[in-house]
PDB file of C-alpha atoms in Angstrom:
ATOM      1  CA  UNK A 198      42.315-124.507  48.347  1.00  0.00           C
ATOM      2  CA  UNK A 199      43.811-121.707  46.298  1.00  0.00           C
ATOM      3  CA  UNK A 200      46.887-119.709  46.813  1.00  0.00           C
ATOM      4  CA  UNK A 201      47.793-116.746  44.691  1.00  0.00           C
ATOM      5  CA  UNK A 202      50.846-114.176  45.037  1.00  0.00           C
ATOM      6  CA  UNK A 203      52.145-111.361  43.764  1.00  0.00           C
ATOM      7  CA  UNK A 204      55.398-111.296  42.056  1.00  0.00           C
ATOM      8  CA  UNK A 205      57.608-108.301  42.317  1.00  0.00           C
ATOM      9  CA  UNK A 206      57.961-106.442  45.537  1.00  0.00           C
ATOM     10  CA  UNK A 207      56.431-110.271  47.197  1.00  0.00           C
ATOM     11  CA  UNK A 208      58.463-112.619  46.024  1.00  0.00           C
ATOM     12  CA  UNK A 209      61.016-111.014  44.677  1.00  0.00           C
ATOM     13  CA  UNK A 210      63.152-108.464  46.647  1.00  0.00           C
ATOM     14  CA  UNK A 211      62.532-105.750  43.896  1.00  0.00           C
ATOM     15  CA  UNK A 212      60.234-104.693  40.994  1.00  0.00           C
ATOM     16  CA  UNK A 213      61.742-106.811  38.115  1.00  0.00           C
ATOM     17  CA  UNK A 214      60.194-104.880  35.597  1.00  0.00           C
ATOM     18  CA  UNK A 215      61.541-101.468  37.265  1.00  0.00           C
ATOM     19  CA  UNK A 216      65.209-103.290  37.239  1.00  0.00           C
ATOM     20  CA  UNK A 217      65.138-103.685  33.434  1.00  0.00           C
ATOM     21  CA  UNK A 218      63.610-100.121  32.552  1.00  0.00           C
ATOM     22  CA  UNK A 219      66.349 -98.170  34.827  1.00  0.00           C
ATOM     23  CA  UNK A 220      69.043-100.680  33.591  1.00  0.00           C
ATOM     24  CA  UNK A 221      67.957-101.282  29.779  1.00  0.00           C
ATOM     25  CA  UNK A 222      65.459 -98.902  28.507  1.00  0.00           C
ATOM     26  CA  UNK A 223      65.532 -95.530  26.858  1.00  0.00           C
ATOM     27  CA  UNK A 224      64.972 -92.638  28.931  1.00  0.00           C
ATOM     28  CA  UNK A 225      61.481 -91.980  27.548  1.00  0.00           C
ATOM     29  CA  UNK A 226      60.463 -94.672  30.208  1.00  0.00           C
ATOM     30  CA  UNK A 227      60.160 -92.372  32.990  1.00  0.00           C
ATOM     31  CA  UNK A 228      57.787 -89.959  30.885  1.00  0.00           C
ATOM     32  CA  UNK A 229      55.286 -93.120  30.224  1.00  0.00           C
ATOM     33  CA  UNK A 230      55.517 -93.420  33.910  1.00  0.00           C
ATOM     34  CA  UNK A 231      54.766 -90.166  34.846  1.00  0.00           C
ATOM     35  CA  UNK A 232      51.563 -90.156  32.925  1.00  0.00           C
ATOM     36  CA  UNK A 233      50.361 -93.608  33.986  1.00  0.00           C
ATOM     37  CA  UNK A 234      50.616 -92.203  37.551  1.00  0.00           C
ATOM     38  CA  UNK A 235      48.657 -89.602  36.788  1.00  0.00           C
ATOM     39  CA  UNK A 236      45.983 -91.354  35.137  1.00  0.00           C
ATOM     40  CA  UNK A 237      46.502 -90.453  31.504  1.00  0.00           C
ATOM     41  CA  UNK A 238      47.154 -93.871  30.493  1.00  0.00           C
ATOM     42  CA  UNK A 239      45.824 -97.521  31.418  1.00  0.00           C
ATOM     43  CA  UNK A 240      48.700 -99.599  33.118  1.00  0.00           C
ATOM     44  CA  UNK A 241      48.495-102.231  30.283  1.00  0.00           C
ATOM     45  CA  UNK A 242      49.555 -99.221  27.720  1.00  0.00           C
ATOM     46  CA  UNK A 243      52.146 -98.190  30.170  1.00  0.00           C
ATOM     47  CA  UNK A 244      53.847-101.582  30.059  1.00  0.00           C
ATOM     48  CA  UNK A 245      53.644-102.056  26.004  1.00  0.00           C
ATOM     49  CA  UNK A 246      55.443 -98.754  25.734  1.00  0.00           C
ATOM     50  CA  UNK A 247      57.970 -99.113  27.953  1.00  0.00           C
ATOM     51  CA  UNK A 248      58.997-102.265  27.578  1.00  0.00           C
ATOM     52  CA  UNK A 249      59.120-101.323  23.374  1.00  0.00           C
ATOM     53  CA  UNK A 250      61.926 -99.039  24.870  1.00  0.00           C
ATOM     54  CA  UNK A 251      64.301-101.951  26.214  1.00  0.00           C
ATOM     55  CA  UNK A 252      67.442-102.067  24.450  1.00  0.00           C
ATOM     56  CA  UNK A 253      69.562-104.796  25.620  1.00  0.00           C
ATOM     57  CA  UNK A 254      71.016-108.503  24.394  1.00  0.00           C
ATOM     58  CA  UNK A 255      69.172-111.244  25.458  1.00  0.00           C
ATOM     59  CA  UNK A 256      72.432-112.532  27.625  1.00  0.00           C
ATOM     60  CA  UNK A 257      72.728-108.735  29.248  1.00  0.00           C
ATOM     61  CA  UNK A 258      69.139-109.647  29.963  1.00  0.00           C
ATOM     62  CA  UNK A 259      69.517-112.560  31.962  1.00  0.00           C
ATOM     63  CA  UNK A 260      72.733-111.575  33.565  1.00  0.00           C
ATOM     64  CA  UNK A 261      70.578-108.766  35.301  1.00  0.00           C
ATOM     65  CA  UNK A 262      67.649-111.039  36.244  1.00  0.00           C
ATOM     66  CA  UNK A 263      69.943-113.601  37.313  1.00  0.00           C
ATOM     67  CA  UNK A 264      71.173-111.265  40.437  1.00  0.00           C
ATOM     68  CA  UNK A 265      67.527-111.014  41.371  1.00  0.00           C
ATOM     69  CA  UNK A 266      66.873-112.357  44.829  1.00  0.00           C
ATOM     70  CA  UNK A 267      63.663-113.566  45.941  1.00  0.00           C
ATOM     71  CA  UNK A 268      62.473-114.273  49.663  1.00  0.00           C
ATOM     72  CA  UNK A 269      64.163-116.868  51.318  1.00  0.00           C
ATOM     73  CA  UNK A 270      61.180-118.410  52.557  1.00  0.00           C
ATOM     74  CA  UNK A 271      59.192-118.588  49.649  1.00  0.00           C
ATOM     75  CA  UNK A 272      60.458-121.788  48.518  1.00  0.00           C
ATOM     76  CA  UNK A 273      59.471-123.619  51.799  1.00  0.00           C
ATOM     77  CA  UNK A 274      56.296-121.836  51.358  1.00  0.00           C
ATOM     78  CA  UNK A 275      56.051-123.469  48.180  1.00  0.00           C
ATOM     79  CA  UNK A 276      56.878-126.979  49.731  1.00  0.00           C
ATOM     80  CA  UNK A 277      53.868-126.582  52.038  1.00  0.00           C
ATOM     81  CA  UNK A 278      51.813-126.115  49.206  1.00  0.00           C
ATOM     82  CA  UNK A 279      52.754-128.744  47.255  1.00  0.00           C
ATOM     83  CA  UNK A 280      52.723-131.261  49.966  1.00  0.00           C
ATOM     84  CA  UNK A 281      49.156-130.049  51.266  1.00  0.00           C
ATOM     85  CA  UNK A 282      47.103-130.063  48.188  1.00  0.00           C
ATOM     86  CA  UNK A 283      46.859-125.998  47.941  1.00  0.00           C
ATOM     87  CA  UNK A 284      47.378-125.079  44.303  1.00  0.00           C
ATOM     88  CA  UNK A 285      49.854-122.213  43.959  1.00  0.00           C
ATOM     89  CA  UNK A 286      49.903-119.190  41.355  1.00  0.00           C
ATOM     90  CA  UNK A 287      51.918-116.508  40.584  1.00  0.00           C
ATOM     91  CA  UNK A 288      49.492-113.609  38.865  1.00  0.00           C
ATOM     92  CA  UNK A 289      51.603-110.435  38.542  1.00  0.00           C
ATOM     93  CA  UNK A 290      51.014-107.631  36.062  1.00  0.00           C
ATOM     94  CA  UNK A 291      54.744-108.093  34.983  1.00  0.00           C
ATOM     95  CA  UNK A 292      56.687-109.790  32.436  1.00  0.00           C
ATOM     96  CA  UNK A 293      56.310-113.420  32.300  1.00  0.00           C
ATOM     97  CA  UNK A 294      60.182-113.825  30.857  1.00  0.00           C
ATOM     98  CA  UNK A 295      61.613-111.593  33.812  1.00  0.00           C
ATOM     99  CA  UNK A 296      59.550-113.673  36.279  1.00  0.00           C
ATOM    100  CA  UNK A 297      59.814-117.235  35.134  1.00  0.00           C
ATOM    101  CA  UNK A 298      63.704-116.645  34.247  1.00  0.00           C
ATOM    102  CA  UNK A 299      64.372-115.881  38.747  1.00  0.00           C
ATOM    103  CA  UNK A 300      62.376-118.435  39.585  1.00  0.00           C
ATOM    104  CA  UNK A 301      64.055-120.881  37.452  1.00  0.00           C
ATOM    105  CA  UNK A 302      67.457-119.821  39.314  1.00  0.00           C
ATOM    106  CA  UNK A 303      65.728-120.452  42.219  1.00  0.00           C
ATOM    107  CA  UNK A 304      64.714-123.998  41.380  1.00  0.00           C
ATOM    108  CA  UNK A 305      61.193-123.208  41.159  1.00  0.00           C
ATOM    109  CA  UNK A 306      60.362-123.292  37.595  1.00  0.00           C
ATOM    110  CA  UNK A 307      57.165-125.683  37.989  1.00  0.00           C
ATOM    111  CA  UNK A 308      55.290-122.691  39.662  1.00  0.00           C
ATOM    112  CA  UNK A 309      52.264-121.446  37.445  1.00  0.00           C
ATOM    113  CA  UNK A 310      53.050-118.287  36.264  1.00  0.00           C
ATOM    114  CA  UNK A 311      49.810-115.911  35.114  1.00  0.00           C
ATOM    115  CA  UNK A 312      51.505-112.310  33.790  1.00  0.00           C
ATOM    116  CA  UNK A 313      52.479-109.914  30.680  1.00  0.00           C
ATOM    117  CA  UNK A 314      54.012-112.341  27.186  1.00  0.00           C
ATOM    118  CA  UNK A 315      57.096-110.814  26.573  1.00  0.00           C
ATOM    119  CA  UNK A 316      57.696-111.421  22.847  1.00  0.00           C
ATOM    120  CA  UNK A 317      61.582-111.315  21.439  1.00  0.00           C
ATOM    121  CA  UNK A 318      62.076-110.543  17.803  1.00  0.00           C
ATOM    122  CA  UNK A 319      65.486-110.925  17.754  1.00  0.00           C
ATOM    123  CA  UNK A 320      67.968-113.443  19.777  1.00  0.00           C
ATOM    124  CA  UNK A 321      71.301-113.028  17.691  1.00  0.00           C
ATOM    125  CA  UNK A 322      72.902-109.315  19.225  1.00  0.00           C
ATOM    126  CA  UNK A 323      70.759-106.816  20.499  1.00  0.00           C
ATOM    127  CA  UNK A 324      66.661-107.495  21.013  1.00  0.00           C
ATOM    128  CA  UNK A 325      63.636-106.517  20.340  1.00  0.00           C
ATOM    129  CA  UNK A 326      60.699-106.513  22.515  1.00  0.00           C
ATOM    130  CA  UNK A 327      56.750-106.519  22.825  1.00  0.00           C
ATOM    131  CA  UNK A 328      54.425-107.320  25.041  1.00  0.00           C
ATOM    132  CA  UNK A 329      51.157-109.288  24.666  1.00  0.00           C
ATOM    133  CA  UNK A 330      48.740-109.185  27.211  1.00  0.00           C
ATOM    134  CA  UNK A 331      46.474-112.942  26.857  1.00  0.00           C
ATOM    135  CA  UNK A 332      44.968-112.042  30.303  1.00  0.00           C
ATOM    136  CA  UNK A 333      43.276-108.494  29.854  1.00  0.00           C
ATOM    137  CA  UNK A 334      40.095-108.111  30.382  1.00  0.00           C
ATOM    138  CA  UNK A 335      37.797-105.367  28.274  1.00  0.00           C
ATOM    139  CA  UNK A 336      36.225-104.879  31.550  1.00  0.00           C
ATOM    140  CA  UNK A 337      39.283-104.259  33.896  1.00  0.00           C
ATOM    141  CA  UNK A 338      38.694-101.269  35.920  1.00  0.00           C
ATOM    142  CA  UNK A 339      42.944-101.229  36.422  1.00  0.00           C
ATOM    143  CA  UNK A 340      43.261-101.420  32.921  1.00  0.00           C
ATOM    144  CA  UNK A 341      45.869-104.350  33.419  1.00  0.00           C
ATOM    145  CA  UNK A 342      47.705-105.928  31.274  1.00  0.00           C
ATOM    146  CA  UNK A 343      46.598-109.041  33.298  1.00  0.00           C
ATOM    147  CA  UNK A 344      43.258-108.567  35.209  1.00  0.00           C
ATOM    148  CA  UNK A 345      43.700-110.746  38.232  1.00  0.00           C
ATOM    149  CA  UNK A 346      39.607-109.702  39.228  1.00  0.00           C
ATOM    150  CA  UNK A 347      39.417-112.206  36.142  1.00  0.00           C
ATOM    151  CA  UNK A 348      42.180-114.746  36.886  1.00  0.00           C
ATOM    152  CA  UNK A 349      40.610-114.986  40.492  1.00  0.00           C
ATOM    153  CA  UNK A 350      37.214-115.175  39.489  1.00  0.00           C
ATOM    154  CA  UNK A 351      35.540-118.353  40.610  1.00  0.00           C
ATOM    155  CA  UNK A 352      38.599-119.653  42.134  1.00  0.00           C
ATOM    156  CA  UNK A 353      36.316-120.220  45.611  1.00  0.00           C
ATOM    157  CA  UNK A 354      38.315-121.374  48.545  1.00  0.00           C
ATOM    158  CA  UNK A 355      41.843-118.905  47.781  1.00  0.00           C
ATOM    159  CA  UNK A 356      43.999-116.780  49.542  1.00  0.00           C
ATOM    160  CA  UNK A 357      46.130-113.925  48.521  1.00  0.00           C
ATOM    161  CA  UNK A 358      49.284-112.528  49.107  1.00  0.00           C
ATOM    162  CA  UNK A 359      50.727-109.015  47.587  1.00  0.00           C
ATOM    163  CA  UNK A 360      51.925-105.528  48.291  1.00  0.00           C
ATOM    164  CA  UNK A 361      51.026-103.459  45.994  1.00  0.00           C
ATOM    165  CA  UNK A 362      48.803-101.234  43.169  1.00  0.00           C
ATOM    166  CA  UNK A 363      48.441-103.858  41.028  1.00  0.00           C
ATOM    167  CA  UNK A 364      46.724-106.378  43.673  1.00  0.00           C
ATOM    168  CA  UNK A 365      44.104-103.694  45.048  1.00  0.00           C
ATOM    169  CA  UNK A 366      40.987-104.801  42.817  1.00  0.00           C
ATOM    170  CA  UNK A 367      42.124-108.977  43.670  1.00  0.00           C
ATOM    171  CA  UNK A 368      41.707-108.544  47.591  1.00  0.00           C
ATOM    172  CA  UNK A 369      38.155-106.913  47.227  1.00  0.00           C
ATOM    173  CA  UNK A 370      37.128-110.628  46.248  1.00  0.00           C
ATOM    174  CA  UNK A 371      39.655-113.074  48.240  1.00  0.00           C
ATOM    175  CA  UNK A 372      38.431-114.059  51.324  1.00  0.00           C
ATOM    176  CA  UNK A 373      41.759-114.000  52.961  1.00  0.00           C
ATOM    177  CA  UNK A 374      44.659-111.890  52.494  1.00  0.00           C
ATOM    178  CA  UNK A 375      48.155-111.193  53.324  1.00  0.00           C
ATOM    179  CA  UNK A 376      49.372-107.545  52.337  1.00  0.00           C
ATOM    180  CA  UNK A 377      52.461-105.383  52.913  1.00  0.00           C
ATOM    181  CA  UNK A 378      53.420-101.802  51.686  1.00  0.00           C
ATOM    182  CA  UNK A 379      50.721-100.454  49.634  1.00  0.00           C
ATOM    183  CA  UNK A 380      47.944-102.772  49.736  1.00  0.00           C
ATOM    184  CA  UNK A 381      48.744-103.254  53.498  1.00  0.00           C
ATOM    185  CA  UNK A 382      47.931 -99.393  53.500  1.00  0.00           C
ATOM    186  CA  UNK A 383      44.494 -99.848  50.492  1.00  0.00           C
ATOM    187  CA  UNK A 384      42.935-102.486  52.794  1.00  0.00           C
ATOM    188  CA  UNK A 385      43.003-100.298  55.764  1.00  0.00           C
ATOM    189  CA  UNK A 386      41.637 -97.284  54.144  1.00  0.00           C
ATOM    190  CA  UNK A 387      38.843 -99.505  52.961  1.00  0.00           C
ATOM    191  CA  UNK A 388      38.294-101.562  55.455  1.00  0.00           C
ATOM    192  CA  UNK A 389      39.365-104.523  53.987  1.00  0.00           C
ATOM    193  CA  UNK A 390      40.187-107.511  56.942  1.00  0.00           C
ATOM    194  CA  UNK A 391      43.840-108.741  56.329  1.00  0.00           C
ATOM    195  CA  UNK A 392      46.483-110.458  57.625  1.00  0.00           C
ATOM    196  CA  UNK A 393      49.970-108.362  58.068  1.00  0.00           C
ATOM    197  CA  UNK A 394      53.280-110.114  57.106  1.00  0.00           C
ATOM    198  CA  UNK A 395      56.597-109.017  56.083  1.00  0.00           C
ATOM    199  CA  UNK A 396      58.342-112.298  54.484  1.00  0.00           C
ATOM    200  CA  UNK A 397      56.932-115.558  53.596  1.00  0.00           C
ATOM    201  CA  UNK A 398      57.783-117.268  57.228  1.00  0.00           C
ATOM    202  CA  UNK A 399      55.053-115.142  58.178  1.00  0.00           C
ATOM    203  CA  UNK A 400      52.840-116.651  55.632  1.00  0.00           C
ATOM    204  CA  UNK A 401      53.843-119.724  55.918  1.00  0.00           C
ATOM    205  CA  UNK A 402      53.253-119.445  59.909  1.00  0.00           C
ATOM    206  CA  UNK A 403      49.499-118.408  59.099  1.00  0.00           C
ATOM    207  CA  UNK A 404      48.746-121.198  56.394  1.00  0.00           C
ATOM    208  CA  UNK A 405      50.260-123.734  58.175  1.00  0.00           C
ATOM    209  CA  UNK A 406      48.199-122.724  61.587  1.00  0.00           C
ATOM    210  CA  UNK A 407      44.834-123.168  59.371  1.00  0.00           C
ATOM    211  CA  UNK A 408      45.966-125.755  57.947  1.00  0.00           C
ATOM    212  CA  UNK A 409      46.017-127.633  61.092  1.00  0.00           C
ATOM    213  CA  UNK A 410      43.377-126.325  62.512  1.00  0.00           C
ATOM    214  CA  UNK A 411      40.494-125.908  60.086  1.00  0.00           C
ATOM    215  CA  UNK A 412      37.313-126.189  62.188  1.00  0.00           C
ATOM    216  CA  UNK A 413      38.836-123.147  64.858  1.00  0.00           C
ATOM    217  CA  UNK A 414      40.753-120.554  62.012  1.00  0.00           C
ATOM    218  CA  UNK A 415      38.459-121.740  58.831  1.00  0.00           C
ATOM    219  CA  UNK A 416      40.891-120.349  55.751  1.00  0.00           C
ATOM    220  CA  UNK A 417      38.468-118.561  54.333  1.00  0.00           C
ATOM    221  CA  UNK A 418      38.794-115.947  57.431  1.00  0.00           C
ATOM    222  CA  UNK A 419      41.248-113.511  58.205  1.00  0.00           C
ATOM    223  CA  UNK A 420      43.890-114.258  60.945  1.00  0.00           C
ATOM    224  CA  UNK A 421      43.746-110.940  61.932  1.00  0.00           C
ATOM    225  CA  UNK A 422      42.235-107.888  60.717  1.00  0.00           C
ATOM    226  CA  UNK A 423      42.710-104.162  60.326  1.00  0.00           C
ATOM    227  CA  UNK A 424      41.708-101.778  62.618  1.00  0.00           C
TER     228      UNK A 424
END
């Protein structure tokens, strides 16, 4: 068995990437923004430009993403994983730096991570950044800078747990999934079966109910389902 989750907004108690951009980045961040919302550009282009706008040290950096909090139950979640056999990944259409960097403060660094490469071409005084994409697909209908329809593709027994834009194409293939916020409100208005939960004890609750129990809740179907 398979489980993937979402990064910011899921894990984390904010959008990492949205942290550094209001904190960090030149105000041209909010036009790039404002015309990936309305459709203009893919998300993948979205993220290289805006993250070519960060202007910051590599200590200011981490100073920021070292006051990120994530769930509080996530790393128990993580424990149950670990000691049941279920391979856990991160795949989040954010910055693998940003992401990697909180859960390292966290004392999770040995999670997978699947996400955006941020590059650094400068350490000494203020940085420069990229972003490489090594998990974009040509054939993305998001346009992601990491397609997780392709990172979840053959995984076969999985679940999936996110909230938001960026997870809506991953839950049309996972045959069971946890959603919040936005993709709570995508898999009702397509009639997507899903399991509600609003921090990883709920989760956590769920897996650990099918785990137990696999002949009467099978994993591969929903605990409970929309309406």
């Amino acid at each position: 068995m398979q489980a993937f989750c979402d990064f910011d907004g899921t894990i984390s108690s904010e959008d990492v990437t949205d942290l550094v951009l209001e904190r960090f980045a030149l105000p041209q961040w909010r036009d790039i923004e404002k015309k990936w919302v309305e459709g203009h550009i893919s998300s993948a282009e979205c993220m290289r430009r805006q993250i070519a706008l960060v202007r910051t040290t590599i200590s200011g950096l981490n100073r920021l993403l070292d006051d990120v909090e994530v769930d509080p139950d996530f790393a128990s979640f993580k424990h149950f994983c670990d000691a049941n056999g279920i391979r856990l990944t991160i795949v989040s259409d954010g910055v693998d730096y940003f992401i990697k960097r909180v859960l390292a403060n966290n004392g999770l660094s040995d999670v997978k991570v699947v996400a955006n490469r941020l590059v650094i071409h400068a350490e000494a005084g203020p940085a420069s950044f990229s972003l490489a994409s090594p998990f974009a697909s040509p054939r993305c209908e998001a346009g992601a800078g990491v397609c997780k329809c392709a990172v979840l593709d053959g995984a076969g027994s999985c679940f999936y747990v996110g909230d938001g834009r960026s997870d809506f194409c991953a839950v049309q293939q996972t045959p069971l999934v946890f959603a919040k916020a936005k993709l709570a409100t995508y898999c009702e208005q397509n009639r997507i079966p899903f399991t509600a939960y609003d921090n990883f004890a709920d989760v956590l609750t769920a897996v650990e109910a099918i785990v137990k129990n696999p002949s009467r809740q099978p994993f591969w179907m929903p605990v409970t389902q929309s309406a």
